[in-house]
JSON list of C-alpha atoms and ligand atoms in Angstrom, two decimals:
[
{"chain": "A", "resi": 1, "resn": "UNK", "atom": "CA", "xyz": [266.65, 28.65, 147.41]},
{"chain": "A", "resi": 2, "resn": "UNK", "atom": "CA", "xyz": [264.95, 30.57, 150.37]},
{"chain": "A", "resi": 3, "resn": "UNK", "atom": "CA", "xyz": [261.49, 30.22, 149.22]},
{"chain": "A", "resi": 4, "resn": "UNK", "atom": "CA", "xyz": [262.14, 26.26, 148.48]},
{"chain": "A", "resi": 5, "resn": "UNK", "atom": "CA", "xyz": [261.68, 26.20, 152.42]},
{"chain": "A", "resi": 6, "resn": "UNK", "atom": "CA", "xyz": [259.14, 27.88, 152.90]},
{"chain": "A", "resi": 7, "resn": "UNK", "atom": "CA", "xyz": [255.78, 25.59, 153.11]},
{"chain": "A", "resi": 8, "resn": "UNK", "atom": "CA", "xyz": [252.91, 27.39, 150.74]},
{"chain": "A", "resi": 9, "resn": "UNK", "atom": "CA", "xyz": [251.00, 27.49, 153.57]},
{"chain": "A", "resi": 10, "resn": "UNK", "atom": "CA", "xyz": [253.58, 29.89, 155.10]},
{"chain": "A", "resi": 11, "resn": "UNK", "atom": "CA", "xyz": [253.52, 31.91, 151.66]},
{"chain": "A", "resi": 12, "resn": "UNK", "atom": "CA", "xyz": [249.43, 31.54, 152.12]},
{"chain": "A", "resi": 13, "resn": "UNK", "atom": "CA", "xyz": [249.71, 33.03, 155.98]},
{"chain": "A", "resi": 14, "resn": "UNK", "atom": "CA", "xyz": [252.53, 35.50, 154.65]},
{"chain": "A", "resi": 15, "resn": "UNK", "atom": "CA", "xyz": [250.18, 36.41, 152.01]},
{"chain": "A", "resi": 16, "resn": "UNK", "atom": "CA", "xyz": [247.21, 37.12, 154.12]},
{"chain": "A", "resi": 17, "resn": "UNK", "atom": "CA", "xyz": [249.37, 38.79, 156.55]},
{"chain": "A", "resi": 18, "resn": "UNK", "atom": "CA", "xyz": [250.72, 41.23, 153.72]},
{"chain": "A", "resi": 19, "resn": "UNK", "atom": "CA", "xyz": [247.09, 41.71, 152.53]},
{"chain": "A", "resi": 20, "resn": "UNK", "atom": "CA", "xyz": [245.41, 42.92, 156.62]},
{"chain": "A", "resi": 21, "resn": "UNK", "atom": "CA", "xyz": [248.15, 44.53, 157.50]},
{"chain": "A", "resi": 22, "resn": "UNK", "atom": "CA", "xyz": [247.29, 48.39, 155.56]},
{"chain": "A", "resi": 23, "resn": "UNK", "atom": "CA", "xyz": [243.72, 48.40, 157.06]},
{"chain": "A", "resi": 24, "resn": "UNK", "atom": "CA", "xyz": [243.34, 50.50, 160.47]},
{"chain": "A", "resi": 25, "resn": "UNK", "atom": "CA", "xyz": [243.25, 48.24, 162.58]},
{"chain": "A", "resi": 26, "resn": "UNK", "atom": "CA", "xyz": [244.57, 49.82, 165.82]},
{"chain": "A", "resi": 27, "resn": "UNK", "atom": "CA", "xyz": [242.43, 53.49, 164.37]},
{"chain": "A", "resi": 28, "resn": "UNK", "atom": "CA", "xyz": [239.39, 55.04, 165.86]},
{"chain": "A", "resi": 29, "resn": "UNK", "atom": "CA", "xyz": [237.48, 56.68, 163.00]},
{"chain": "A", "resi": 30, "resn": "UNK", "atom": "CA", "xyz": [238.55, 56.00, 159.40]},
{"chain": "A", "resi": 31, "resn": "UNK", "atom": "CA", "xyz": [240.85, 57.92, 157.44]},
{"chain": "A", "resi": 32, "resn": "UNK", "atom": "CA", "xyz": [239.18, 60.55, 155.11]},
{"chain": "A", "resi": 33, "resn": "UNK", "atom": "CA", "xyz": [239.15, 60.73, 151.67]},
{"chain": "A", "resi": 34, "resn": "UNK", "atom": "CA", "xyz": [239.99, 64.15, 150.87]},
{"chain": "A", "resi": 35, "resn": "UNK", "atom": "CA", "xyz": [241.23, 67.44, 152.62]},
{"chain": "A", "resi": 36, "resn": "UNK", "atom": "CA", "xyz": [238.02, 68.19, 154.78]},
{"chain": "A", "resi": 37, "resn": "UNK", "atom": "CA", "xyz": [234.89, 67.29, 155.28]},
{"chain": "A", "resi": 38, "resn": "UNK", "atom": "CA", "xyz": [232.91, 70.54, 157.47]},
{"chain": "A", "resi": 39, "resn": "UNK", "atom": "CA", "xyz": [229.98, 68.62, 159.14]},
{"chain": "A", "resi": 40, "resn": "UNK", "atom": "CA", "xyz": [226.29, 69.75, 157.39]},
{"chain": "A", "resi": 41, "resn": "UNK", "atom": "CA", "xyz": [224.71, 69.04, 160.66]},
{"chain": "A", "resi": 42, "resn": "UNK", "atom": "CA", "xyz": [220.81, 69.87, 159.85]},
{"chain": "A", "resi": 43, "resn": "UNK", "atom": "CA", "xyz": [221.17, 67.54, 156.45]},
{"chain": "A", "resi": 44, "resn": "UNK", "atom": "CA", "xyz": [218.12, 65.81, 156.23]},
{"chain": "A", "resi": 45, "resn": "UNK", "atom": "CA", "xyz": [220.40, 62.58, 155.29]},
{"chain": "A", "resi": 46, "resn": "UNK", "atom": "CA", "xyz": [221.84, 59.76, 158.10]},
{"chain": "A", "resi": 47, "resn": "UNK", "atom": "CA", "xyz": [225.21, 58.00, 157.64]},
{"chain": "A", "resi": 48, "resn": "UNK", "atom": "CA", "xyz": [228.08, 56.52, 159.48]},
{"chain": "A", "resi": 49, "resn": "UNK", "atom": "CA", "xyz": [229.13, 60.21, 160.19]},
{"chain": "A", "resi": 50, "resn": "UNK", "atom": "CA", "xyz": [227.60, 63.53, 158.99]},
{"chain": "A", "resi": 51, "resn": "UNK", "atom": "CA", "xyz": [227.47, 64.60, 155.06]},
{"chain": "A", "resi": 52, "resn": "UNK", "atom": "CA", "xyz": [229.74, 67.35, 154.14]},
{"chain": "A", "resi": 53, "resn": "UNK", "atom": "CA", "xyz": [228.95, 70.61, 153.44]},
{"chain": "A", "resi": 54, "resn": "UNK", "atom": "CA", "xyz": [228.88, 71.83, 149.85]},
{"chain": "A", "resi": 55, "resn": "UNK", "atom": "CA", "xyz": [232.45, 73.41, 149.67]},
{"chain": "A", "resi": 56, "resn": "UNK", "atom": "CA", "xyz": [230.98, 76.73, 148.72]},
{"chain": "A", "resi": 57, "resn": "UNK", "atom": "CA", "xyz": [229.69, 77.02, 151.22]},
{"chain": "A", "resi": 58, "resn": "UNK", "atom": "CA", "xyz": [232.92, 76.20, 153.61]},
{"chain": "A", "resi": 59, "resn": "UNK", "atom": "CA", "xyz": [234.82, 78.93, 155.39]},
{"chain": "A", "resi": 60, "resn": "UNK", "atom": "CA", "xyz": [237.47, 80.17, 157.37]},
{"chain": "A", "resi": 61, "resn": "UNK", "atom": "CA", "xyz": [235.86, 80.10, 160.35]},
{"chain": "A", "resi": 62, "resn": "UNK", "atom": "CA", "xyz": [234.44, 76.05, 159.86]},
{"chain": "A", "resi": 63, "resn": "UNK", "atom": "CA", "xyz": [237.61, 75.14, 161.16]},
{"chain": "A", "resi": 64, "resn": "UNK", "atom": "CA", "xyz": [238.41, 77.39, 163.98]},
{"chain": "A", "resi": 65, "resn": "UNK", "atom": "CA", "xyz": [236.36, 77.35, 167.60]},
{"chain": "A", "resi": 66, "resn": "UNK", "atom": "CA", "xyz": [236.71, 79.14, 170.58]},
{"chain": "A", "resi": 67, "resn": "UNK", "atom": "CA", "xyz": [234.52, 76.96, 173.26]},
{"chain": "A", "resi": 68, "resn": "UNK", "atom": "CA", "xyz": [236.63, 75.24, 174.65]},
{"chain": "A", "resi": 69, "resn": "UNK", "atom": "CA", "xyz": [238.77, 79.15, 175.89]},
{"chain": "A", "resi": 70, "resn": "UNK", "atom": "CA", "xyz": [235.91, 79.14, 178.31]},
{"chain": "A", "resi": 71, "resn": "UNK", "atom": "CA", "xyz": [235.32, 77.24, 182.07]},
{"chain": "A", "resi": 72, "resn": "UNK", "atom": "CA", "xyz": [232.10, 74.72, 182.58]},
{"chain": "A", "resi": 73, "resn": "UNK", "atom": "CA", "xyz": [229.64, 74.76, 184.76]},
{"chain": "A", "resi": 74, "resn": "UNK", "atom": "CA", "xyz": [230.85, 72.02, 187.71]},
{"chain": "A", "resi": 75, "resn": "UNK", "atom": "CA", "xyz": [227.44, 69.48, 187.36]},
{"chain": "A", "resi": 76, "resn": "UNK", "atom": "CA", "xyz": [226.79, 67.23, 190.88]},
{"chain": "A", "resi": 77, "resn": "UNK", "atom": "CA", "xyz": [229.56, 64.98, 190.16]},
{"chain": "A", "resi": 78, "resn": "UNK", "atom": "CA", "xyz": [231.73, 68.60, 190.58]},
{"chain": "A", "resi": 79, "resn": "UNK", "atom": "CA", "xyz": [233.20, 69.08, 186.48]},
{"chain": "A", "resi": 80, "resn": "UNK", "atom": "CA", "xyz": [232.41, 70.34, 183.96]},
{"chain": "A", "resi": 81, "resn": "UNK", "atom": "CA", "xyz": [232.98, 68.70, 180.16]},
{"chain": "A", "resi": 82, "resn": "UNK", "atom": "CA", "xyz": [233.07, 70.99, 178.08]},
{"chain": "A", "resi": 83, "resn": "UNK", "atom": "CA", "xyz": [232.79, 68.93, 173.83]},
{"chain": "A", "resi": 84, "resn": "UNK", "atom": "CA", "xyz": [234.85, 70.02, 170.86]},
{"chain": "A", "resi": 85, "resn": "UNK", "atom": "CA", "xyz": [233.48, 67.58, 169.18]},
{"chain": "A", "resi": 86, "resn": "UNK", "atom": "CA", "xyz": [231.74, 67.22, 165.34]},
{"chain": "A", "resi": 87, "resn": "UNK", "atom": "CA", "xyz": [228.64, 68.15, 166.93]},
{"chain": "A", "resi": 88, "resn": "UNK", "atom": "CA", "xyz": [229.90, 71.67, 168.73]},
{"chain": "A", "resi": 89, "resn": "UNK", "atom": "CA", "xyz": [232.72, 71.89, 166.07]},
{"chain": "A", "resi": 90, "resn": "UNK", "atom": "CA", "xyz": [231.94, 70.62, 162.50]},
{"chain": "A", "resi": 91, "resn": "UNK", "atom": "CA", "xyz": [235.16, 70.66, 161.18]},
{"chain": "A", "resi": 92, "resn": "UNK", "atom": "CA", "xyz": [236.48, 68.55, 163.26]},
{"chain": "A", "resi": 93, "resn": "UNK", "atom": "CA", "xyz": [233.84, 66.13, 160.36]},
{"chain": "A", "resi": 94, "resn": "UNK", "atom": "CA", "xyz": [236.40, 63.12, 159.47]},
{"chain": "A", "resi": 95, "resn": "UNK", "atom": "CA", "xyz": [239.04, 63.96, 160.83]},
{"chain": "A", "resi": 96, "resn": "UNK", "atom": "CA", "xyz": [239.44, 60.90, 163.58]},
{"chain": "A", "resi": 97, "resn": "UNK", "atom": "CA", "xyz": [239.69, 63.90, 166.49]},
{"chain": "A", "resi": 98, "resn": "UNK", "atom": "CA", "xyz": [238.27, 65.80, 169.20]},
{"chain": "A", "resi": 99, "resn": "UNK", "atom": "CA", "xyz": [238.66, 67.70, 172.48]},
{"chain": "A", "resi": 100, "resn": "UNK", "atom": "CA", "xyz": [237.55, 68.12, 175.44]},
{"chain": "A", "resi": 101, "resn": "UNK", "atom": "CA", "xyz": [237.96, 70.51, 178.37]},
{"chain": "A", "resi": 102, "resn": "UNK", "atom": "CA", "xyz": [237.26, 69.76, 181.99]},
{"chain": "A", "resi": 103, "resn": "UNK", "atom": "CA", "xyz": [236.83, 71.89, 184.69]},
{"chain": "A", "resi": 104, "resn": "UNK", "atom": "CA", "xyz": [236.52, 70.99, 188.47]},
{"chain": "A", "resi": 105, "resn": "UNK", "atom": "CA", "xyz": [235.27, 72.12, 191.74]},
{"chain": "A", "resi": 106, "resn": "UNK", "atom": "CA", "xyz": [237.31, 71.20, 194.38]},
{"chain": "A", "resi": 107, "resn": "UNK", "atom": "CA", "xyz": [236.73, 68.48, 195.49]},
{"chain": "A", "resi": 108, "resn": "UNK", "atom": "CA", "xyz": [235.37, 67.72, 192.26]},
{"chain": "A", "resi": 109, "resn": "UNK", "atom": "CA", "xyz": [234.55, 64.15, 189.80]},
{"chain": "A", "resi": 110, "resn": "UNK", "atom": "CA", "xyz": [234.72, 62.92, 186.13]},
{"chain": "A", "resi": 111, "resn": "UNK", "atom": "CA", "xyz": [233.30, 60.09, 187.44]},
{"chain": "A", "resi": 112, "resn": "UNK", "atom": "CA", "xyz": [233.75, 57.39, 186.03]},
{"chain": "A", "resi": 113, "resn": "UNK", "atom": "CA", "xyz": [232.97, 56.84, 182.35]},
{"chain": "A", "resi": 114, "resn": "UNK", "atom": "CA", "xyz": [234.36, 55.13, 178.85]},
{"chain": "A", "resi": 115, "resn": "UNK", "atom": "CA", "xyz": [234.05, 56.32, 175.84]},
{"chain": "A", "resi": 116, "resn": "UNK", "atom": "CA", "xyz": [233.18, 53.07, 173.27]},
{"chain": "A", "resi": 117, "resn": "UNK", "atom": "CA", "xyz": [234.62, 54.84, 170.02]},
{"chain": "A", "resi": 118, "resn": "UNK", "atom": "CA", "xyz": [238.40, 56.34, 171.24]},
{"chain": "A", "resi": 119, "resn": "UNK", "atom": "CA", "xyz": [241.25, 56.12, 173.36]},
{"chain": "A", "resi": 120, "resn": "UNK", "atom": "CA", "xyz": [242.02, 59.76, 175.38]},
{"chain": "A", "resi": 121, "resn": "UNK", "atom": "CA", "xyz": [244.99, 60.81, 175.98]},
{"chain": "A", "resi": 122, "resn": "UNK", "atom": "CA", "xyz": [244.91, 63.86, 178.71]},
{"chain": "A", "resi": 123, "resn": "UNK", "atom": "CA", "xyz": [246.95, 66.88, 179.67]},
{"chain": "A", "resi": 124, "resn": "UNK", "atom": "CA", "xyz": [246.79, 68.69, 183.23]},
{"chain": "A", "resi": 125, "resn": "UNK", "atom": "CA", "xyz": [246.42, 72.02, 182.83]},
{"chain": "A", "resi": 126, "resn": "UNK", "atom": "CA", "xyz": [246.30, 72.86, 186.24]},
{"chain": "A", "resi": 127, "resn": "UNK", "atom": "CA", "xyz": [245.76, 71.53, 189.74]},
{"chain": "A", "resi": 128, "resn": "UNK", "atom": "CA", "xyz": [246.26, 67.71, 191.36]},
{"chain": "A", "resi": 129, "resn": "UNK", "atom": "CA", "xyz": [243.98, 65.25, 189.86]},
{"chain": "A", "resi": 130, "resn": "UNK", "atom": "CA", "xyz": [243.76, 61.32, 190.63]},
{"chain": "A", "resi": 131, "resn": "UNK", "atom": "CA", "xyz": [243.44, 59.60, 187.12]},
{"chain": "A", "resi": 132, "resn": "UNK", "atom": "CA", "xyz": [242.58, 55.87, 187.51]},
{"chain": "A", "resi": 133, "resn": "UNK", "atom": "CA", "xyz": [241.18, 53.67, 184.62]},
{"chain": "A", "resi": 134, "resn": "UNK", "atom": "CA", "xyz": [239.88, 49.95, 185.26]},
{"chain": "A", "resi": 135, "resn": "UNK", "atom": "CA", "xyz": [241.16, 46.64, 182.51]},
{"chain": "A", "resi": 136, "resn": "UNK", "atom": "CA", "xyz": [238.86, 43.89, 181.87]},
{"chain": "A", "resi": 137, "resn": "UNK", "atom": "CA", "xyz": [240.30, 41.66, 184.09]},
{"chain": "A", "resi": 138, "resn": "UNK", "atom": "CA", "xyz": [239.71, 44.61, 187.01]},
{"chain": "A", "resi": 139, "resn": "UNK", "atom": "CA", "xyz": [242.63, 46.01, 187.29]},
{"chain": "A", "resi": 140, "resn": "UNK", "atom": "CA", "xyz": [242.90, 49.43, 188.34]},
{"chain": "A", "resi": 141, "resn": "UNK", "atom": "CA", "xyz": [245.88, 51.99, 186.75]},
{"chain": "A", "resi": 142, "resn": "UNK", "atom": "CA", "xyz": [246.08, 55.61, 188.38]},
{"chain": "A", "resi": 143, "resn": "UNK", "atom": "CA", "xyz": [248.22, 58.28, 189.54]},
{"chain": "A", "resi": 144, "resn": "UNK", "atom": "CA", "xyz": [247.77, 61.75, 190.96]},
{"chain": "A", "resi": 145, "resn": "UNK", "atom": "CA", "xyz": [249.09, 64.29, 188.18]},
{"chain": "A", "resi": 146, "resn": "UNK", "atom": "CA", "xyz": [249.59, 68.07, 188.77]},
{"chain": "A", "resi": 147, "resn": "UNK", "atom": "CA", "xyz": [249.95, 70.58, 186.03]},
{"chain": "A", "resi": 148, "resn": "UNK", "atom": "CA", "xyz": [252.27, 69.90, 183.29]},
{"chain": "A", "resi": 149, "resn": "UNK", "atom": "CA", "xyz": [251.88, 65.42, 183.47]},
{"chain": "A", "resi": 150, "resn": "UNK", "atom": "CA", "xyz": [249.90, 63.67, 180.58]},
{"chain": "A", "resi": 151, "resn": "UNK", "atom": "CA", "xyz": [247.62, 60.28, 180.80]},
{"chain": "A", "resi": 152, "resn": "UNK", "atom": "CA", "xyz": [245.93, 58.05, 178.19]},
{"chain": "A", "resi": 153, "resn": "UNK", "atom": "CA", "xyz": [242.96, 55.77, 178.74]},
{"chain": "A", "resi": 154, "resn": "UNK", "atom": "CA", "xyz": [242.81, 52.72, 176.16]},
{"chain": "A", "resi": 155, "resn": "UNK", "atom": "CA", "xyz": [239.86, 52.80, 174.43]},
{"chain": "A", "resi": 156, "resn": "UNK", "atom": "CA", "xyz": [236.45, 51.86, 175.82]},
{"chain": "A", "resi": 157, "resn": "UNK", "atom": "CA", "xyz": [238.05, 51.55, 179.43]},
{"chain": "A", "resi": 158, "resn": "UNK", "atom": "CA", "xyz": [236.12, 52.67, 182.12]},
{"chain": "A", "resi": 159, "resn": "UNK", "atom": "CA", "xyz": [237.79, 55.72, 183.99]},
{"chain": "A", "resi": 160, "resn": "UNK", "atom": "CA", "xyz": [237.66, 58.42, 186.02]},
{"chain": "A", "resi": 161, "resn": "UNK", "atom": "CA", "xyz": [239.67, 62.33, 186.92]},
{"chain": "A", "resi": 162, "resn": "UNK", "atom": "CA", "xyz": [239.24, 63.55, 190.52]},
{"chain": "A", "resi": 163, "resn": "UNK", "atom": "CA", "xyz": [240.27, 66.95, 191.60]},
{"chain": "A", "resi": 164, "resn": "UNK", "atom": "CA", "xyz": [242.49, 66.07, 195.01]},
{"chain": "A", "resi": 165, "resn": "UNK", "atom": "CA", "xyz": [243.95, 69.37, 195.23]},
{"chain": "A", "resi": 166, "resn": "UNK", "atom": "CA", "xyz": [243.62, 72.48, 197.13]},
{"chain": "A", "resi": 167, "resn": "UNK", "atom": "CA", "xyz": [241.59, 74.98, 194.04]},
{"chain": "A", "resi": 168, "resn": "UNK", "atom": "CA", "xyz": [240.09, 74.29, 191.06]},
{"chain": "A", "resi": 169, "resn": "UNK", "atom": "CA", "xyz": [241.46, 72.00, 188.30]},
{"chain": "A", "resi": 170, "resn": "UNK", "atom": "CA", "xyz": [241.43, 71.99, 184.79]},
{"chain": "A", "resi": 171, "resn": "UNK", "atom": "CA", "xyz": [242.82, 69.21, 181.82]},
{"chain": "A", "resi": 172, "resn": "UNK", "atom": "CA", "xyz": [242.74, 68.84, 178.53]},
{"chain": "A", "resi": 173, "resn": "UNK", "atom": "CA", "xyz": [241.39, 66.01, 176.27]},
{"chain": "A", "resi": 174, "resn": "UNK", "atom": "CA", "xyz": [242.13, 64.58, 173.43]},
{"chain": "A", "resi": 175, "resn": "UNK", "atom": "CA", "xyz": [240.23, 61.70, 171.10]},
{"chain": "A", "resi": 176, "resn": "UNK", "atom": "CA", "xyz": [240.91, 59.70, 168.11]},
{"chain": "A", "resi": 177, "resn": "UNK", "atom": "CA", "xyz": [237.62, 59.81, 167.17]},
{"chain": "A", "resi": 178, "resn": "UNK", "atom": "CA", "xyz": [235.68, 62.90, 166.20]},
{"chain": "A", "resi": 179, "resn": "UNK", "atom": "CA", "xyz": [233.00, 61.75, 168.57]},
{"chain": "A", "resi": 180, "resn": "UNK", "atom": "CA", "xyz": [234.47, 59.25, 170.80]},
{"chain": "A", "resi": 181, "resn": "UNK", "atom": "CA", "xyz": [230.98, 59.41, 173.14]},
{"chain": "A", "resi": 182, "resn": "UNK", "atom": "CA", "xyz": [230.53, 58.40, 176.73]},
{"chain": "A", "resi": 183, "resn": "UNK", "atom": "CA", "xyz": [228.88, 55.95, 178.35]},
{"chain": "A", "resi": 184, "resn": "UNK", "atom": "CA", "xyz": [228.10, 57.79, 182.07]},
{"chain": "A", "resi": 185, "resn": "UNK", "atom": "CA", "xyz": [228.58, 54.99, 184.29]},
{"chain": "A", "resi": 186, "resn": "UNK", "atom": "CA", "xyz": [225.85, 55.92, 187.65]},
{"chain": "A", "resi": 187, "resn": "UNK", "atom": "CA", "xyz": [224.24, 58.39, 184.82]},
{"chain": "A", "resi": 188, "resn": "UNK", "atom": "CA", "xyz": [222.95, 55.01, 182.54]},
{"chain": "A", "resi": 189, "resn": "UNK", "atom": "CA", "xyz": [222.59, 53.19, 185.62]},
{"chain": "A", "resi": 190, "resn": "UNK", "atom": "CA", "xyz": [220.54, 55.38, 187.21]},
{"chain": "A", "resi": 191, "resn": "UNK", "atom": "CA", "xyz": [219.25, 57.54, 185.47]},
{"chain": "A", "resi": 192, "resn": "UNK", "atom": "CA", "xyz": [217.84, 56.81, 182.02]},
{"chain": "A", "resi": 193, "resn": "UNK", "atom": "CA", "xyz": [215.46, 56.94, 179.90]},
{"chain": "A", "resi": 194, "resn": "UNK", "atom": "CA", "xyz": [213.05, 54.48, 180.32]},
{"chain": "A", "resi": 195, "resn": "UNK", "atom": "CA", "xyz": [214.31, 53.67, 184.06]},
{"chain": "A", "resi": 196, "resn": "UNK", "atom": "CA", "xyz": [216.27, 50.69, 184.60]},
{"chain": "A", "resi": 197, "resn": "UNK", "atom": "CA", "xyz": [213.95, 48.43, 186.55]},
{"chain": "A", "resi": 198, "resn": "UNK", "atom": "CA", "xyz": [214.61, 48.14, 190.41]},
{"chain": "A", "resi": 199, "resn": "UNK", "atom": "CA", "xyz": [214.95, 44.76, 190.87]},
{"chain": "A", "resi": 200, "resn": "UNK", "atom": "CA", "xyz": [218.00, 44.51, 187.62]},
{"chain": "A", "resi": 201, "resn": "UNK", "atom": "CA", "xyz": [220.18, 47.74, 190.00]},
{"chain": "A", "resi": 202, "resn": "UNK", "atom": "CA", "xyz": [218.74, 45.34, 193.73]},
{"chain": "A", "resi": 203, "resn": "UNK", "atom": "CA", "xyz": [220.21, 42.29, 192.47]},
{"chain": "A", "resi": 204, "resn": "UNK", "atom": "CA", "xyz": [223.17, 43.81, 190.35]},
{"chain": "A", "resi": 205, "resn": "UNK", "atom": "CA", "xyz": [224.47, 45.46, 194.18]},
{"chain": "A", "resi": 206, "resn": "UNK", "atom": "CA", "xyz": [223.30, 43.51, 196.49]},
{"chain": "A", "resi": 207, "resn": "UNK", "atom": "CA", "xyz": [221.10, 45.79, 198.23]},
{"chain": "A", "resi": 208, "resn": "UNK", "atom": "CA", "xyz": [217.53, 47.24, 199.22]},
{"chain": "A", "resi": 209, "resn": "UNK", "atom": "CA", "xyz": [214.69, 47.96, 197.10]},
{"chain": "A", "resi": 210, "resn": "UNK", "atom": "CA", "xyz": [215.41, 51.80, 199.27]},
{"chain": "A", "resi": 211, "resn": "UNK", "atom": "CA", "xyz": [218.39, 52.56, 198.36]},
{"chain": "A", "resi": 212, "resn": "UNK", "atom": "CA", "xyz": [218.35, 52.10, 194.10]},
{"chain": "A", "resi": 213, "resn": "UNK", "atom": "CA", "xyz": [215.23, 54.20, 194.74]},
{"chain": "A", "resi": 214, "resn": "UNK", "atom": "CA", "xyz": [216.75, 57.10, 196.75]},
{"chain": "A", "resi": 215, "resn": "UNK", "atom": "CA", "xyz": [220.17, 56.81, 194.59]},
{"chain": "A", "resi": 216, "resn": "UNK", "atom": "CA", "xyz": [217.74, 57.44, 191.57]},
{"chain": "A", "resi": 217, "resn": "UNK", "atom": "CA", "xyz": [216.19, 60.06, 193.16]},
{"chain": "A", "resi": 218, "resn": "UNK", "atom": "CA", "xyz": [219.61, 61.34, 193.50]},
{"chain": "A", "resi": 219, "resn": "UNK", "atom": "CA", "xyz": [219.77, 61.49, 189.53]},
{"chain": "A", "resi": 220, "resn": "UNK", "atom": "CA", "xyz": [216.38, 63.01, 189.67]},
{"chain": "A", "resi": 221, "resn": "UNK", "atom": "CA", "xyz": [214.30, 60.00, 188.70]},
{"chain": "B", "resi": 301, "resn": "GLV", "atom": "C1", "xyz": [237.91, 62.55, 180.02]},
{"chain": "B", "resi": 301, "resn": "GLV", "atom": "O1", "xyz": [238.11, 61.93, 180.50]},
{"chain": "B", "resi": 301, "resn": "GLV", "atom": "C2", "xyz": [237.47, 63.11, 179.66]},
{"chain": "B", "resi": 301, "resn": "GLV", "atom": "O2", "xyz": [236.36, 61.58, 178.67]},
{"chain": "B", "resi": 301, "resn": "GLV", "atom": "O3", "xyz": [237.64, 64.21, 178.95]},
{"chain": "B", "resi": 302, "resn": "MN", "atom": "MN1", "xyz": [237.15, 60.43, 179.38]}
]
């Protein structure tokens, strides 16, 4: 009875939708096909991800990582990102997850950057951070967060964190990719190899050549 009121076209659309829905439309990395696949970072074969270590060679140590327990050395921006991605922590290979520790000197900035392969969530552990991101329509969302407060950054969008408190600050971030990647705007534009031609940057920012050379020199290029 109900079926008779639905056209063949609508039925077809429903079937196509049902077929498509189970696909991981909203996830970043693909689902694993086994319990684990500890990355063999030295493997000679290359694929979309890393090959697994032989199961016989996997040990407890592959699933634990203490790299985020230590404060990072802050860079010229006054921040230090310590990653626990697959390159540092091979146990996360194929699990679709990873984390960072981000340390901030007073006034430090984790400069505008984006992660092409993951959304990010974060929690402030110490201090006060101004956290902001920009949409593809140039809308700017931001808030000052204190210890215990969280944020999310939608996949691929440019974002930053600035220490606006009195002393140091600390945050931990998490990603739905074992290797989220980071495109850091200032270093991408002013410290790439080879260098972006000055004429591209003078036109982009509507400034003269000297200013572009000065900015490049700050990054040692
Ligand atoms: C913060 O934005 C981070 O990428 O860890
Ligand atoms: Mn980030």
